[in-house]
Amino acid sequence: MAAFYAGFPETVPVRTVNRQCSSGLQAVADVAAAIRAGFYDIGIGAGLESMTTNPMGWDGSVNPKVKMFEQAQNCLLPMGITSENVAQRFGVSRKEQDQAAVESHRRAAAATASGKFKDEIVPVTTKIVDPKTGEEKSVTISVDDGIRPGTTVSDLGRLKPVFKKDGSTTAGNSSQVSDGAAAVLLMKRSVALQKGLPILGVFRTFAAVGVDPAIMGVGPAAAIPVAVKAAGLELDDIDLFEINEAFASQFVYCRNNLGLDPEKINVNGGAMAIGHPLGSTGARCVATLLHEMKKRGRDCRFGVISMCIGTGMGAAAVFESGDCADELCNARKVDDLLLSKDAR
């Protein structure tokens, strides 16, 4: 139905991908893999989520065996509890979490004010209904509306924990309930050149890994090294990171665990400010990463996108700037299939 709304003819096949928070990135990875395999030459990896209309909870029944398997039972934990588990198990303080949230909003506000997001945002005209008056009016959404420029650690410190009475996860240091959509157009290099289309970036590698469901937020710390190694690179070779901020606790843990430079991560803010529409986030991060890499020019060659995944996984992908898509010269040789000219 969405494809027809967008104007695609009936001859274009579609399918739905579900890997929860990484669905958008999984869609991009699936399209890239299919192009490499020769199934088709052009594809769109997209994601969307309307968290305001779709319930996040699960009211259905589950196999009664779940009570016999602790890890299976932990797949049903509220995401906020997994955040509390990460904070408690790895010693991430409330202050660290609130500071990360403030920085996310500060960077997102600065990026919005300077027009950094204009090239990646398609304005959407829709209708909203005033909940008080019932009045319906047409609006055009062209900026992310969850960013709070004036957020301070002091303000966030006054918020009460949401998931545990003595916890540290609050509405202020968590990602927001958001609606959003994003899409990434992928094709063979030869096709892009033939059509005269600019090459914004090159998809290099993708990895999805499993982790303990009770601390699912550690996923990026496990997935990023796998994806980076598959690209023949080291963490120090990566110029920019987009790591989804599902919760400040897990974001701070992953950053510290990998020893990453904070100045390389979410330079234009993250999900605590921009929002985390679950299915959309992966594709949105691709757009944000590649546009920032383009702005930074040849000094910014490699970027990584990663996120944790509900039920205990992590996903990550490595991208290369489209302006410098020559052979990797500072790393081991990777499978020719992955780096062949037509497969980029």
mmCIF file of N, CA, C and O in Angstrom, residues 188-229:
data_model
loop_
_atom_site.group_PDB
_atom_site.id
_atom_site.type_symbol
_atom_site.label_atom_id
_atom_site.label_comp_id
_atom_site.label_asym_id
_atom_site.label_seq_id
_atom_site.Cartn_x
_atom_site.Cartn_y
_atom_site.Cartn_z
ATOM 1 N N LYS A 188 23.971 -0.264 -8.062
ATOM 2 C CA LYS A 188 25.325 -0.532 -8.500
ATOM 3 C C LYS A 188 26.009 0.768 -8.886
ATOM 4 O O LYS A 188 25.380 1.693 -9.401
ATOM 5 N N ARG A 189 27.312 0.800 -8.664
ATOM 6 C CA ARG A 189 28.062 1.995 -9.062
ATOM 7 C C ARG A 189 27.896 2.264 -10.551
ATOM 8 O O ARG A 189 27.696 3.406 -10.974
ATOM 9 N N SER A 190 27.964 1.219 -11.361
ATOM 10 C CA SER A 190 27.865 1.400 -12.810
ATOM 11 C C SER A 190 26.524 2.018 -13.192
ATOM 12 O O SER A 190 26.438 2.850 -14.106
ATOM 13 N N VAL A 191 25.460 1.632 -12.485
ATOM 14 C CA VAL A 191 24.143 2.184 -12.775
ATOM 15 C C VAL A 191 24.073 3.645 -12.370
ATOM 16 O O VAL A 191 23.523 4.486 -13.094
ATOM 17 N N ALA A 192 24.639 3.979 -11.213
ATOM 18 C CA ALA A 192 24.643 5.367 -10.757
ATOM 19 C C ALA A 192 25.397 6.261 -11.739
ATOM 20 O O ALA A 192 24.949 7.369 -12.071
ATOM 21 N N LEU A 193 26.544 5.775 -12.213
ATOM 22 C CA LEU A 193 27.334 6.558 -13.175
ATOM 23 C C LEU A 193 26.579 6.710 -14.494
ATOM 24 O O LEU A 193 26.582 7.780 -15.118
ATOM 25 N N GLN A 194 25.927 5.633 -14.921
ATOM 26 C CA GLN A 194 25.169 5.665 -16.175
ATOM 27 C C GLN A 194 24.033 6.689 -16.101
ATOM 28 O O GLN A 194 23.737 7.384 -17.069
ATOM 29 N N LYS A 195 23.406 6.785 -14.930
ATOM 30 C CA LYS A 195 22.290 7.705 -14.757
ATOM 31 C C LYS A 195 22.727 9.104 -14.342
ATOM 32 O O LYS A 195 21.895 10.003 -14.185
ATOM 33 N N GLY A 196 24.019 9.274 -14.111
ATOM 34 C CA GLY A 196 24.533 10.582 -13.724
ATOM 35 C C GLY A 196 24.127 11.001 -12.323
ATOM 36 O O GLY A 196 23.984 12.196 -12.034
ATOM 37 N N LEU A 197 23.949 10.029 -11.445
ATOM 38 C CA LEU A 197 23.527 10.329 -10.075
ATOM 39 C C LEU A 197 24.738 10.478 -9.155
ATOM 40 O O LEU A 197 25.726 9.750 -9.291
ATOM 41 N N PRO A 198 24.681 11.415 -8.217
ATOM 42 C CA PRO A 198 25.798 11.583 -7.270
ATOM 43 C C PRO A 198 25.872 10.390 -6.325
ATOM 44 O O PRO A 198 24.846 9.837 -5.922
ATOM 45 N N ILE A 199 27.076 9.985 -6.001
ATOM 46 C CA ILE A 199 27.277 8.860 -5.084
ATOM 47 C C ILE A 199 27.617 9.421 -3.712
ATOM 48 O O ILE A 199 28.726 9.894 -3.467
ATOM 49 N N LEU A 200 26.637 9.386 -2.831
ATOM 50 C CA LEU A 200 26.799 9.982 -1.509
ATOM 51 C C LEU A 200 27.669 9.123 -0.604
ATOM 52 O O LEU A 200 28.401 9.635 0.242
ATOM 53 N N GLY A 201 27.589 7.820 -0.773
ATOM 54 C CA GLY A 201 28.385 6.936 0.073
ATOM 55 C C GLY A 201 28.427 5.531 -0.486
ATOM 56 O O GLY A 201 27.706 5.194 -1.432
ATOM 57 N N VAL A 202 29.283 4.706 0.098
ATOM 58 C CA VAL A 202 29.465 3.318 -0.326
ATOM 59 C C VAL A 202 29.178 2.415 0.866
ATOM 60 O O VAL A 202 29.771 2.578 1.939
ATOM 61 N N PHE A 203 28.262 1.477 0.688
ATOM 62 C CA PHE A 203 27.959 0.501 1.726
ATOM 63 C C PHE A 203 29.068 -0.546 1.746
ATOM 64 O O PHE A 203 29.325 -1.198 0.748
ATOM 65 N N ARG A 204 29.721 -0.698 2.890
ATOM 66 C CA ARG A 204 30.832 -1.639 2.984
ATOM 67 C C ARG A 204 30.453 -2.945 3.670
ATOM 68 O O ARG A 204 30.494 -4.007 3.055
ATOM 69 N N THR A 205 30.104 -2.882 4.945
ATOM 70 C CA THR A 205 29.817 -4.122 5.669
ATOM 71 C C THR A 205 28.655 -3.931 6.638
ATOM 72 O O THR A 205 28.293 -2.808 7.000
ATOM 73 N N PHE A 206 28.099 -5.066 7.055
ATOM 74 C CA PHE A 206 27.008 -5.068 8.033
ATOM 75 C C PHE A 206 27.195 -6.261 8.956
ATOM 76 O O PHE A 206 27.661 -7.325 8.541
ATOM 77 N N ALA A 207 26.844 -6.076 10.219
ATOM 78 C CA ALA A 207 26.909 -7.180 11.178
ATOM 79 C C ALA A 207 25.769 -7.065 12.167
ATOM 80 O O ALA A 207 25.423 -5.965 12.602
ATOM 81 N N ALA A 208 25.169 -8.199 12.497
ATOM 82 C CA ALA A 208 24.181 -8.273 13.575
ATOM 83 C C ALA A 208 24.653 -9.351 14.534
ATOM 84 O O ALA A 208 25.052 -10.436 14.094
ATOM 85 N N VAL A 209 24.629 -9.056 15.818
ATOM 86 C CA VAL A 209 25.110 -10.004 16.825
ATOM 87 C C VAL A 209 24.077 -10.144 17.937
ATOM 88 O O VAL A 209 23.221 -9.276 18.124
ATOM 89 N N GLY A 210 24.167 -11.222 18.679
ATOM 90 C CA GLY A 210 23.265 -11.435 19.799
ATOM 91 C C GLY A 210 23.935 -11.099 21.121
ATOM 92 O O GLY A 210 25.145 -11.298 21.286
ATOM 93 N N VAL A 211 23.149 -10.568 22.063
ATOM 94 C CA VAL A 211 23.626 -10.272 23.408
ATOM 95 C C VAL A 211 22.560 -10.693 24.416
ATOM 96 O O VAL A 211 21.457 -11.102 24.039
ATOM 97 N N ASP A 212 22.867 -10.578 25.681
ATOM 98 C CA ASP A 212 21.929 -10.922 26.745
ATOM 99 C C ASP A 212 20.690 -10.023 26.655
ATOM 100 O O ASP A 212 20.813 -8.799 26.714
ATOM 101 N N PRO A 213 19.491 -10.579 26.508
ATOM 102 C CA PRO A 213 18.282 -9.756 26.404
ATOM 103 C C PRO A 213 18.066 -8.814 27.586
ATOM 104 O O PRO A 213 17.483 -7.742 27.422
ATOM 105 N N ALA A 214 18.551 -9.200 28.761
ATOM 106 C CA ALA A 214 18.343 -8.370 29.956
ATOM 107 C C ALA A 214 19.137 -7.085 29.906
ATOM 108 O O ALA A 214 18.809 -6.116 30.608
ATOM 109 N N ILE A 215 20.180 -7.046 29.076
ATOM 110 C CA ILE A 215 20.989 -5.835 28.903
ATOM 111 C C ILE A 215 21.143 -5.563 27.409
ATOM 112 O O ILE A 215 22.232 -5.306 26.913
ATOM 113 N N MET A 216 20.021 -5.609 26.694
ATOM 114 C CA MET A 216 20.059 -5.524 25.238
ATOM 115 C C MET A 216 20.768 -4.263 24.753
ATOM 116 O O MET A 216 21.296 -4.211 23.641
ATOM 117 N N GLY A 217 20.825 -3.226 25.584
ATOM 118 C CA GLY A 217 21.426 -1.958 25.169
ATOM 119 C C GLY A 217 22.903 -2.001 24.879
ATOM 120 O O GLY A 217 23.453 -1.083 24.271
ATOM 121 N N VAL A 218 23.581 -3.084 25.289
ATOM 122 C CA VAL A 218 25.018 -3.190 25.027
ATOM 123 C C VAL A 218 25.288 -3.618 23.591
ATOM 124 O O VAL A 218 26.450 -3.734 23.186
ATOM 125 N N GLY A 219 24.245 -3.858 22.814
ATOM 126 C CA GLY A 219 24.388 -4.364 21.447
ATOM 127 C C GLY A 219 25.434 -3.674 20.587
ATOM 128 O O GLY A 219 26.252 -4.350 19.939
ATOM 129 N N PRO A 220 25.450 -2.326 20.528
ATOM 130 C CA PRO A 220 26.450 -1.660 19.687
ATOM 131 C C PRO A 220 27.889 -1.966 20.076
ATOM 132 O O PRO A 220 28.761 -2.062 19.208
ATOM 133 N N ALA A 221 28.147 -2.141 21.375
ATOM 134 C CA ALA A 221 29.506 -2.452 21.819
ATOM 135 C C ALA A 221 29.968 -3.797 21.286
ATOM 136 O O ALA A 221 31.162 -4.024 21.084
ATOM 137 N N ALA A 222 29.016 -4.699 21.036
ATOM 138 C CA ALA A 222 29.342 -6.012 20.482
ATOM 139 C C ALA A 222 29.356 -6.012 18.964
ATOM 140 O O ALA A 222 30.169 -6.708 18.344
ATOM 141 N N ALA A 223 28.462 -5.244 18.340
ATOM 142 C CA ALA A 223 28.309 -5.289 16.888
ATOM 143 C C ALA A 223 29.334 -4.442 16.137
ATOM 144 O O ALA A 223 29.806 -4.827 15.060
ATOM 145 N N ILE A 224 29.674 -3.289 16.692
ATOM 146 C CA ILE A 224 30.580 -2.371 15.977
ATOM 147 C C ILE A 224 31.930 -3.013 15.664
ATOM 148 O O ILE A 224 32.398 -2.950 14.511
ATOM 149 N N PRO A 225 32.602 -3.638 16.635
ATOM 150 C CA PRO A 225 33.898 -4.258 16.296
ATOM 151 C C PRO A 225 33.801 -5.312 15.206
ATOM 152 O O PRO A 225 34.725 -5.452 14.379
ATOM 153 N N VAL A 226 32.700 -6.053 15.159
ATOM 154 C CA VAL A 226 32.530 -7.102 14.146
ATOM 155 C C VAL A 226 32.407 -6.476 12.752
ATOM 156 O O VAL A 226 33.049 -6.930 11.794
ATOM 157 N N ALA A 227 31.580 -5.448 12.635
ATOM 158 C CA ALA A 227 31.394 -4.795 11.336
ATOM 159 C C ALA A 227 32.670 -4.104 10.870
ATOM 160 O O ALA A 227 33.029 -4.155 9.685
ATOM 161 N N VAL A 228 33.354 -3.450 11.799
ATOM 162 C CA VAL A 228 34.592 -2.736 11.458
ATOM 163 C C VAL A 228 35.677 -3.721 11.016
ATOM 164 O O VAL A 228 36.379 -3.489 10.031
ATOM 165 N N LYS A 229 35.793 -4.834 11.726
ATOM 166 C CA LYS A 229 36.785 -5.847 11.355
ATOM 167 C C LYS A 229 36.480 -6.435 9.985
ATOM 168 O O LYS A 229 37.390 -6.686 9.182
#
